[in-house]
PDB file of C-alpha atoms in Angstrom:
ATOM      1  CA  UNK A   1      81.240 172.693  38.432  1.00 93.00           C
ATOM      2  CA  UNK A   2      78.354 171.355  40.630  1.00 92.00           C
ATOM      3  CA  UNK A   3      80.770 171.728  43.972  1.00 93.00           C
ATOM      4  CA  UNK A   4      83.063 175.091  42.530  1.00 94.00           C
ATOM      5  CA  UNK A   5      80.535 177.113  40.139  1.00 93.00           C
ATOM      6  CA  UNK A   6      81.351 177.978  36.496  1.00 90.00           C
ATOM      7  CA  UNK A   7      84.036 180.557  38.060  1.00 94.00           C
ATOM      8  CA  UNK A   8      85.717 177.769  40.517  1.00 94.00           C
ATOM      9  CA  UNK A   9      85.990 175.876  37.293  1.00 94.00           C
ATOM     10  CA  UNK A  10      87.353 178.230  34.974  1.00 96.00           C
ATOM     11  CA  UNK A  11      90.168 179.183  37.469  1.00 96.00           C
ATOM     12  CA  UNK A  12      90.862 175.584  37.780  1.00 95.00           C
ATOM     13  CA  UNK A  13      90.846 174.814  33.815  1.00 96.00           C
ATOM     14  CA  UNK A  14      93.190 178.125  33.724  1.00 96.00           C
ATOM     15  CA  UNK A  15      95.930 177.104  36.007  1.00 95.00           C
ATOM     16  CA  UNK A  16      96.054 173.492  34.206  1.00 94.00           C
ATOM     17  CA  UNK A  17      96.768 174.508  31.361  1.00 96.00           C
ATOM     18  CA  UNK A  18      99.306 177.215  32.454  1.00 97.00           C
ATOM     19  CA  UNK A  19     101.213 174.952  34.089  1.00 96.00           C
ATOM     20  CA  UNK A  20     101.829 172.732  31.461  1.00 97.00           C
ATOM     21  CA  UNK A  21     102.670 175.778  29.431  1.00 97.00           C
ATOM     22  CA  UNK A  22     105.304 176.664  31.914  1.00 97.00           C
ATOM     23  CA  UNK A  23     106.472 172.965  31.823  1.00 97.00           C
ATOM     24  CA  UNK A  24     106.787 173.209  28.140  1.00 98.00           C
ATOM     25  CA  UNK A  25     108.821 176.767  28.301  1.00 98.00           C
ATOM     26  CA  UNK A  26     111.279 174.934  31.161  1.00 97.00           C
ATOM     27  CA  UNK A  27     112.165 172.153  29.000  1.00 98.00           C
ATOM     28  CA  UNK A  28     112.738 174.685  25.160  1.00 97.00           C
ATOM     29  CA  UNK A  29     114.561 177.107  27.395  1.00 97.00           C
ATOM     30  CA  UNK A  30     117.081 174.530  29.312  1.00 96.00           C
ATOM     31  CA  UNK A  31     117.249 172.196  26.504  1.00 97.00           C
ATOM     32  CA  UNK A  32     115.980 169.442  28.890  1.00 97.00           C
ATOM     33  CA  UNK A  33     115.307 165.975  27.053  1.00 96.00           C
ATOM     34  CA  UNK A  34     112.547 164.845  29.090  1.00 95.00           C
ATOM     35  CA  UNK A  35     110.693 163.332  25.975  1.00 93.00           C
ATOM     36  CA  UNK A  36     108.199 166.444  26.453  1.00 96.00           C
ATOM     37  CA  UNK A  37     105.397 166.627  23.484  1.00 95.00           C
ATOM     38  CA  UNK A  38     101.985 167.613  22.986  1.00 97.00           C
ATOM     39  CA  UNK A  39      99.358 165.599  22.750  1.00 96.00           C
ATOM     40  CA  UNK A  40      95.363 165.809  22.303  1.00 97.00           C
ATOM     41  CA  UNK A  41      93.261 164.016  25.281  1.00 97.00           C
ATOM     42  CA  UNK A  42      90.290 161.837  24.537  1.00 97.00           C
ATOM     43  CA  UNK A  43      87.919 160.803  27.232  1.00 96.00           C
ATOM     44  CA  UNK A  44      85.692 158.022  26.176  1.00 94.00           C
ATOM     45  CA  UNK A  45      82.984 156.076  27.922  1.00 92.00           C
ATOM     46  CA  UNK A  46      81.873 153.115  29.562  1.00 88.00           C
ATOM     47  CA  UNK A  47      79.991 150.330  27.479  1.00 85.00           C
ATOM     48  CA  UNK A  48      77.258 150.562  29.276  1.00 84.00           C
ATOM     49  CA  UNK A  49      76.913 154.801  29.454  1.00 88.00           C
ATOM     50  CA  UNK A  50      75.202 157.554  27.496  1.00 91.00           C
ATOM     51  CA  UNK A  51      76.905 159.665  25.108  1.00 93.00           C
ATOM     52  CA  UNK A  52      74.871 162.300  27.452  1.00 94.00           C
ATOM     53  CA  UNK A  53      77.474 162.452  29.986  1.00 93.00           C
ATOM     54  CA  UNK A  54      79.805 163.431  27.386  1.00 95.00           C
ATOM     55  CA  UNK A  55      77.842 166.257  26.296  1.00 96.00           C
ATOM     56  CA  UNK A  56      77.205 167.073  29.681  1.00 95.00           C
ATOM     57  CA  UNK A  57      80.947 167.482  30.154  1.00 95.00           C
ATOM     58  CA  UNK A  58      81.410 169.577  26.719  1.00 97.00           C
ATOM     59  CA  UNK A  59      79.260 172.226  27.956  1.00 96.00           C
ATOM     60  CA  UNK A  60      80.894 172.328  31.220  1.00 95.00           C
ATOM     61  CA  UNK A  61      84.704 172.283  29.761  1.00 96.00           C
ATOM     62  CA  UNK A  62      83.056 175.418  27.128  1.00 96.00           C
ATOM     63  CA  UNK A  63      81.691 177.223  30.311  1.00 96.00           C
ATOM     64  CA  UNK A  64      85.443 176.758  31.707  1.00 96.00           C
ATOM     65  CA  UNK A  65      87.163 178.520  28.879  1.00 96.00           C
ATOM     66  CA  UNK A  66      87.945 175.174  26.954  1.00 96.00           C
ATOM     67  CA  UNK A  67      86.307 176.091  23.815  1.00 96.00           C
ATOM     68  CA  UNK A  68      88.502 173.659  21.565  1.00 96.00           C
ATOM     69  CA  UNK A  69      87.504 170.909  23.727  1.00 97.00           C
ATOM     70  CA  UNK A  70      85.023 168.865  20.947  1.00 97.00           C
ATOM     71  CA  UNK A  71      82.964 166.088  20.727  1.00 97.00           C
ATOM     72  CA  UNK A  72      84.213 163.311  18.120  1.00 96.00           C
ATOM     73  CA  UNK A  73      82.645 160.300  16.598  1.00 94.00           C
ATOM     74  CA  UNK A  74      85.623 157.968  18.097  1.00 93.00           C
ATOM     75  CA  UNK A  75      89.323 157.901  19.717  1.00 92.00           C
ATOM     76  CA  UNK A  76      92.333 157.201  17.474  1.00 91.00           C
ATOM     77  CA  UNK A  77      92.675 153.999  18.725  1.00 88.00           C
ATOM     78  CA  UNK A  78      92.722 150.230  17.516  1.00 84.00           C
ATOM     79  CA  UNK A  79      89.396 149.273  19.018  1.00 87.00           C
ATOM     80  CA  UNK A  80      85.822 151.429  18.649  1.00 89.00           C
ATOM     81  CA  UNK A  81      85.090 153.907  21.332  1.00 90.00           C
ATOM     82  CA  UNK A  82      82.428 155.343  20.105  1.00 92.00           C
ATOM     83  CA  UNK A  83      81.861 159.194  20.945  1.00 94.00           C
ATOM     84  CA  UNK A  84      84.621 160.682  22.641  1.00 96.00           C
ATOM     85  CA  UNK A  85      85.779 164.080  23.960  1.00 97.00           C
ATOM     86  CA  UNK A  86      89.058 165.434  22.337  1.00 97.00           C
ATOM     87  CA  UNK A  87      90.479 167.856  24.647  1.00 97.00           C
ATOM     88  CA  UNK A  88      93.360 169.234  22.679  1.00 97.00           C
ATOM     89  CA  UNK A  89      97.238 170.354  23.464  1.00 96.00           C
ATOM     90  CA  UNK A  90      97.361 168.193  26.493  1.00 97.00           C
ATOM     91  CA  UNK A  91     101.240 166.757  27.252  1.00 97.00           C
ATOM     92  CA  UNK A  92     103.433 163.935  28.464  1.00 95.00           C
ATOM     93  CA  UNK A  93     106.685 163.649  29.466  1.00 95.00           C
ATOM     94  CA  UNK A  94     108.876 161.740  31.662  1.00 94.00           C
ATOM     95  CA  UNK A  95     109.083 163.479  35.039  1.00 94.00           C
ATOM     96  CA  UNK A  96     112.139 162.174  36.420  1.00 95.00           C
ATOM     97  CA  UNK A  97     114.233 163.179  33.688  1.00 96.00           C
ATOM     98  CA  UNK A  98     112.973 166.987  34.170  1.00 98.00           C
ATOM     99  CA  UNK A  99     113.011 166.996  37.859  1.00 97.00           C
ATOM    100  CA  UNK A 100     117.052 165.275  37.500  1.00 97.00           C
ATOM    101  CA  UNK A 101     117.146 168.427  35.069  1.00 97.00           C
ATOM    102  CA  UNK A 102     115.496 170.813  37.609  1.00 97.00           C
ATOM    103  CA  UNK A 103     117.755 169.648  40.326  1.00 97.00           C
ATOM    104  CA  UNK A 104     121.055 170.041  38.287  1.00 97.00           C
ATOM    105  CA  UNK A 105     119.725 173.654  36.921  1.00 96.00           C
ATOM    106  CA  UNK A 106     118.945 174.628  40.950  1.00 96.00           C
ATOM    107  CA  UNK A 107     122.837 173.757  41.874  1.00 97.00           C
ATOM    108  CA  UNK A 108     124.338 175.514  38.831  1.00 96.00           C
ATOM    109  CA  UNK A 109     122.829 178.187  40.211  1.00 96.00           C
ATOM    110  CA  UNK A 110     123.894 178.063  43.780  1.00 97.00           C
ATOM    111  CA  UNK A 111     120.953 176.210  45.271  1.00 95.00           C
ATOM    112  CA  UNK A 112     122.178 172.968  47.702  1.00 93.00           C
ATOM    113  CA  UNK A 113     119.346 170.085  47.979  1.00 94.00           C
ATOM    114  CA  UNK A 114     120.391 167.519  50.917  1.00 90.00           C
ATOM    115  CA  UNK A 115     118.018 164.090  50.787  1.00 91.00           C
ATOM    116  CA  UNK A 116     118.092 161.845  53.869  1.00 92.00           C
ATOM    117  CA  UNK A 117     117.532 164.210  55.830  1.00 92.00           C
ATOM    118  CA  UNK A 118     113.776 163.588  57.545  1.00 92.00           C
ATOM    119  CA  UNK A 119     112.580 167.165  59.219  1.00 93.00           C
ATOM    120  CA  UNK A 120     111.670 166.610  62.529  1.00 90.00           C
ATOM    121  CA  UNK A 121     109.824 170.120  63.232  1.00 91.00           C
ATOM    122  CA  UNK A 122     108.580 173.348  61.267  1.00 92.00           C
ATOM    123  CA  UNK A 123     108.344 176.996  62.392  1.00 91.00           C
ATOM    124  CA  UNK A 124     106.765 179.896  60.319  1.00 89.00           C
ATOM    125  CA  UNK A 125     106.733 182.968  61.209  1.00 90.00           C
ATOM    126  CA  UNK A 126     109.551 185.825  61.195  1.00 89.00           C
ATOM    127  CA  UNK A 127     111.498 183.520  62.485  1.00 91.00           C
ATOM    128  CA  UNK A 128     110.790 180.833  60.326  1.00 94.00           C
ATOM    129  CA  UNK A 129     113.224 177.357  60.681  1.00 95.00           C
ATOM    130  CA  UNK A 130     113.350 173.788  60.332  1.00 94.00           C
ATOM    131  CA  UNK A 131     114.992 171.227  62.432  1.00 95.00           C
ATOM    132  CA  UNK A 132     115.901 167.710  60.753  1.00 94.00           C
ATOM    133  CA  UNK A 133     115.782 164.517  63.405  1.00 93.00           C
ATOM    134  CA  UNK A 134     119.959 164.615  62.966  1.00 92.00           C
ATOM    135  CA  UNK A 135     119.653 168.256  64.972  1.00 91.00           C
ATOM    136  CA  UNK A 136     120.659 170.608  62.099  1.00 93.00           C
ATOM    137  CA  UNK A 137     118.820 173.967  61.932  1.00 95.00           C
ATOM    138  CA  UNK A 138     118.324 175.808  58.660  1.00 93.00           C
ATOM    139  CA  UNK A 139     116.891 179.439  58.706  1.00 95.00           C
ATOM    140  CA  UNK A 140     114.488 180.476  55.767  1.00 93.00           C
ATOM    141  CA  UNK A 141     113.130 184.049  54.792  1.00 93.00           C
ATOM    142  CA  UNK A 142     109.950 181.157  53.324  1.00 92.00           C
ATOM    143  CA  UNK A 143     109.531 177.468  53.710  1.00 92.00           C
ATOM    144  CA  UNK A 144     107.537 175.870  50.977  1.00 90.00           C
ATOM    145  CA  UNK A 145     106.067 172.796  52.226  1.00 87.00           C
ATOM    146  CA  UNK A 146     105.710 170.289  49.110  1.00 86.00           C
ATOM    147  CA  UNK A 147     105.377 166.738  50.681  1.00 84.00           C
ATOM    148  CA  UNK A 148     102.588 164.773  48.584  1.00 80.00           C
ATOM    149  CA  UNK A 149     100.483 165.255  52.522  1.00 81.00           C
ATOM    150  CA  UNK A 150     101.452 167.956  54.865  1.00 81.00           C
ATOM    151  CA  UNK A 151     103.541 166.640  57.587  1.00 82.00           C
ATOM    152  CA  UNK A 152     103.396 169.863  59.435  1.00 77.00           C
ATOM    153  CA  UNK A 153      99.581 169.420  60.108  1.00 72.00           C
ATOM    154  CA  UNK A 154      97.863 165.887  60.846  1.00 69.00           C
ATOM    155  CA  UNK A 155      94.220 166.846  61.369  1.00 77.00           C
ATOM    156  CA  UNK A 156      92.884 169.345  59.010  1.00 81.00           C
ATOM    157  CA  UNK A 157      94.193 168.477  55.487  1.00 84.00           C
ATOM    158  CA  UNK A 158      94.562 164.502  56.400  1.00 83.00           C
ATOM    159  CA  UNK A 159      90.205 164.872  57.360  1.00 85.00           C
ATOM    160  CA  UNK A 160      90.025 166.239  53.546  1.00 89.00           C
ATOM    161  CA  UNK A 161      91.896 163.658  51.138  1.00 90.00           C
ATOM    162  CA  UNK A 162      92.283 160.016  51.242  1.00 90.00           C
ATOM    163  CA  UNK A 163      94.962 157.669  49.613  1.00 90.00           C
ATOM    164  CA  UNK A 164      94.326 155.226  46.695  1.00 92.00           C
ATOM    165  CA  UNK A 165      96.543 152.671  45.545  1.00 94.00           C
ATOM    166  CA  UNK A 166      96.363 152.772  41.545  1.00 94.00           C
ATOM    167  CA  UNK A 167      97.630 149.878  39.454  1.00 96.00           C
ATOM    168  CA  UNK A 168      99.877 149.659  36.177  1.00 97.00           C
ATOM    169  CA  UNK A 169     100.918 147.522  33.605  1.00 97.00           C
ATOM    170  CA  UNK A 170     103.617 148.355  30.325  1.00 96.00           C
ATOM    171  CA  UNK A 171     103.385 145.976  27.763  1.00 95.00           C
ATOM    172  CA  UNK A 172     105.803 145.527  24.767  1.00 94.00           C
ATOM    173  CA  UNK A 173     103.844 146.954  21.415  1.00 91.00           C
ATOM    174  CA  UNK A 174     105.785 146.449  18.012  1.00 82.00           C
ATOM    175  CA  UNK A 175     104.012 149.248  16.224  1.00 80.00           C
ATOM    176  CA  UNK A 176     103.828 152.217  17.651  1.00 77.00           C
ATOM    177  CA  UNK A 177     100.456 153.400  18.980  1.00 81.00           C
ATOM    178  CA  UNK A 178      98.527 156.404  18.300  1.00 84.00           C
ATOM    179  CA  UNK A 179      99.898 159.704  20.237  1.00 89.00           C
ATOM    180  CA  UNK A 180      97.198 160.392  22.610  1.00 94.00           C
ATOM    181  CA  UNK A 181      96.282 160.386  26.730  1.00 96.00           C
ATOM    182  CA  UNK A 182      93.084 157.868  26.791  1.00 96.00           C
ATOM    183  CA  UNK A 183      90.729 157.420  29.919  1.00 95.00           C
ATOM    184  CA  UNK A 184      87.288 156.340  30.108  1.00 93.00           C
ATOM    185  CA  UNK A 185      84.336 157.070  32.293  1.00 92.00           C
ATOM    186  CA  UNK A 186      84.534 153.554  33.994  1.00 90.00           C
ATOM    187  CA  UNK A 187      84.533 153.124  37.943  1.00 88.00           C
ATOM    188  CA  UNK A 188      87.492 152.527  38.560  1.00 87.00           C
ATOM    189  CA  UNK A 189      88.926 154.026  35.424  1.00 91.00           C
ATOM    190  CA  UNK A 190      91.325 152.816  33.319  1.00 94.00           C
ATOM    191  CA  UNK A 191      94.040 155.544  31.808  1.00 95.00           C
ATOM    192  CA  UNK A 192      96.416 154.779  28.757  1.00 95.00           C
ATOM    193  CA  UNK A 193      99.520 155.942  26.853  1.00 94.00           C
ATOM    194  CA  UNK A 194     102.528 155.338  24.792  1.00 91.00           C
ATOM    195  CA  UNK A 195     105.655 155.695  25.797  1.00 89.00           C
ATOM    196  CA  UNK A 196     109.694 155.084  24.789  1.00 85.00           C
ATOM    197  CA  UNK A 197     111.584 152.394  26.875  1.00 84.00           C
ATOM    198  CA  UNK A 198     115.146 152.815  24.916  1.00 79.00           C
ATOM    199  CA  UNK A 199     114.356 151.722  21.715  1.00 79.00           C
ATOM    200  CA  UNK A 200     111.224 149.484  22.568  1.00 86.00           C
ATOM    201  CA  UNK A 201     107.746 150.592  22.445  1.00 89.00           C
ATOM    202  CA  UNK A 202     105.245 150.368  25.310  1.00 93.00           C
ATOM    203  CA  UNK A 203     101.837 150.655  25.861  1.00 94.00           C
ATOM    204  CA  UNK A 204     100.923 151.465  29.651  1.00 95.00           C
ATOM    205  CA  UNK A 205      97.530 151.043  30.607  1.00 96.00           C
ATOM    206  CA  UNK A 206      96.546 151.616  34.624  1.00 96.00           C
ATOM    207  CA  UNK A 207      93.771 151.784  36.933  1.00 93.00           C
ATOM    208  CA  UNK A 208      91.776 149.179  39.163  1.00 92.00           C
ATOM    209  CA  UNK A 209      92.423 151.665  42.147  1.00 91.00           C
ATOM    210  CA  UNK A 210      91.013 151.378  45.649  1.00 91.00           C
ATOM    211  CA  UNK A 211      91.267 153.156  48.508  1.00 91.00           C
ATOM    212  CA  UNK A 212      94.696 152.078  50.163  1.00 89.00           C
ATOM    213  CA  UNK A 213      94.441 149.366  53.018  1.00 87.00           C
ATOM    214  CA  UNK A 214      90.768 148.513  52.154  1.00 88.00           C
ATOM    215  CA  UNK A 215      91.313 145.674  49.412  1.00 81.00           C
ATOM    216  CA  UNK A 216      94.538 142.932  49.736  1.00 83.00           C
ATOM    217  CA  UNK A 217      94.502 141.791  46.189  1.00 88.00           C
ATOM    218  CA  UNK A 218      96.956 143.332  43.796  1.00 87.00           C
ATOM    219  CA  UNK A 219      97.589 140.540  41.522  1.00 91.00           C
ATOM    220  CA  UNK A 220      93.874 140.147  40.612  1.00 94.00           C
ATOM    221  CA  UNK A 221      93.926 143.495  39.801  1.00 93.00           C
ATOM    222  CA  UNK A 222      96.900 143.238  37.219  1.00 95.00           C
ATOM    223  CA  UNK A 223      95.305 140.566  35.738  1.00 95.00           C
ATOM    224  CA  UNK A 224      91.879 142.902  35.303  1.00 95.00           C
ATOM    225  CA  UNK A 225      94.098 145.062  33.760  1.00 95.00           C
ATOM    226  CA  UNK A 226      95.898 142.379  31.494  1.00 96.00           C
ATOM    227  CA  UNK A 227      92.409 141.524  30.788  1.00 95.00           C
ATOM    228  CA  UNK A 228      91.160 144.557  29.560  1.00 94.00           C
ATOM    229  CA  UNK A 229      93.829 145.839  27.761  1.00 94.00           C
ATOM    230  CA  UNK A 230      94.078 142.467  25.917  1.00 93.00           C
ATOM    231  CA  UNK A 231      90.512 142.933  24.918  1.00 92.00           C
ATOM    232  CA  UNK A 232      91.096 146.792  23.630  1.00 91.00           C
ATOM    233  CA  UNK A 233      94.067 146.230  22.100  1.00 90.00           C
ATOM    234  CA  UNK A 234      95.083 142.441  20.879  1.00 88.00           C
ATOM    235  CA  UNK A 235      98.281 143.665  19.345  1.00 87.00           C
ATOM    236  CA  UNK A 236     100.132 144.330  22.823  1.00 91.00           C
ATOM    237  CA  UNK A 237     102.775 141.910  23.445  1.00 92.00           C
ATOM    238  CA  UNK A 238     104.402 140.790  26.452  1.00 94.00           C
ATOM    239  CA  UNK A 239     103.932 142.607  29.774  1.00 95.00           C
ATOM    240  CA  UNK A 240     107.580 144.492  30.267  1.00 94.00           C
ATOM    241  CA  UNK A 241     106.275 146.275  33.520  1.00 95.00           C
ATOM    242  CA  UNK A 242     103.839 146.156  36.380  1.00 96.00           C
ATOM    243  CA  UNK A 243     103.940 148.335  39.766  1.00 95.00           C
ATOM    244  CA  UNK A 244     101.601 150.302  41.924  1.00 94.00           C
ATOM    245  CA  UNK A 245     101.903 153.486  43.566  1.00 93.00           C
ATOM    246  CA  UNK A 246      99.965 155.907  46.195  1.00 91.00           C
ATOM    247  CA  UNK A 247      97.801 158.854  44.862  1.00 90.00           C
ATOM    248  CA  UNK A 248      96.194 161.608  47.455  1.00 89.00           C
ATOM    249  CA  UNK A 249      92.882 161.881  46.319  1.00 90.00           C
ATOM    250  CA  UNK A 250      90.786 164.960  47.769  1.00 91.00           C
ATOM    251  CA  UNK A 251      87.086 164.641  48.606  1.00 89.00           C
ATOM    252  CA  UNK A 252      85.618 167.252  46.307  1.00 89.00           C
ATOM    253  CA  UNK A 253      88.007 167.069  43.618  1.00 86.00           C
ATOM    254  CA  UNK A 254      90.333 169.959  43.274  1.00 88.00           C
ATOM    255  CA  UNK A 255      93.879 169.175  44.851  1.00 84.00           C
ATOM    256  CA  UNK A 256      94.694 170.829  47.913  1.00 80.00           C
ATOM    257  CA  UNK A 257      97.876 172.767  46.342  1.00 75.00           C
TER     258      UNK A 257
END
């Protein structure tokens, strides 16, 4: 809100949440068993914060159109929070399964996808074209551009956003947890959820990121994140899963899309 206004933030809070509504009328209309539900958010804070920055952040989700985003005397969760925000009707699911689904619904339907196939150049335009490195031409009435950074421009967007390598570990839970996205207000954050591995339970808890290239020490930062999850929640068993990955982070906030 400081950098976008109360308007910049209510358009933002407004095409969130329809685009998980849209995700959610994909998956009922297709059938596709993605392991889509809804689920409430709850932002907590760090041990050492105010509950002020919470209600700093309650007025500004109510001046973005949120108005059933509340302020609650703790998470659902095994340890003590303490205040929390509970932004409701939030969702997971697991996005390979719907994009496999997506994929199979865009060839029923006469679309053709070809992977391996790096594009050399782009041209917009009337015109418009693009020519992989093997040669091959296609001609488009559009051309979306949806790589994670343009690779059509390297100076204007690249200046804006930077890359962060974020951390993750699963760990084996007998019981299942409570059905809920967690993050706190902790620098670096930490993010959690339950998920389905088969049959198997599993708690995933990330964070620990840092800008990519500046730190060389992944393995301390899966144990900081063994660490702290043992601390929040001593019923987690062994750790099933641990891997990294590559988020574009922009400098004021709002993704570049």
């Amino acid at each position: 809100e400081q950098l976008f206004g109360a308007e910049g933030i209510r358009i933002a809070a407004s095409s969130h949440t329809a685009a998980i509504n849209f995700i959610e009328e994909v998956v009922r209309e297709h059938g596709i068993d993605c392991e889509f539900e809804r689920v409430d958010g709850y932002l907590f804070n760090a041990p050492e914060q105010s509950v002020e920055i919470l209600k700093r952040e309650l007025d500004a989700a109510h001046r973005a159109g949120l108005r059933d985003v509340e302020l609650i005397e703790r998470a659902p969760t095994e340890f003590i929070t303490g205040p929390c925000l509970r932004f409701p009707r939030q969702a997971q699911f697991h996005p390979l399964k719907y994009l496999s689904a997506l994929a199979r619904l865009i060839e029923a339907r006469g679309g053709h996808i070809f992977t391996h196939t790096p594009v050399g150049n782009i041209r917009g335009g009337s015109n418009a074209c693009v020519t992989a490195r093997n040669g091959a031409t296609v001609h488009a009435q559009d051309i979306v551009l949806a790589t994670n950074t343009p690779i059509n421009d390297v100076l204007v967007i690249h200046t804006k956003q930077a890359p962060y390598r974020t951390y993750v570990v699963g760990f084996e839970i007998k019981e299942p947890c409570a059905p809920g996205l967690f993050w706190d207000t902790a620098d670096p954050y930490h993010y959690v959820r339950c998920a389905r591995d088969g049959e198997r339970e599993v708690l995933i808890v990330g964070g620990e990121d840092h800008k990519t290239g500046q730190d060389d020490d992944g393995t301390l930062r899966f144990e900081a994140l063994e660490h702290w999850t043992r601390e929040h929640f001593p019923q987690v068993g062994a750790v099933c899963y641990r891997w990294s990955g590559q988020v574009m982070e922009p400098v004021d906030g709002l993704a570049y899309i």
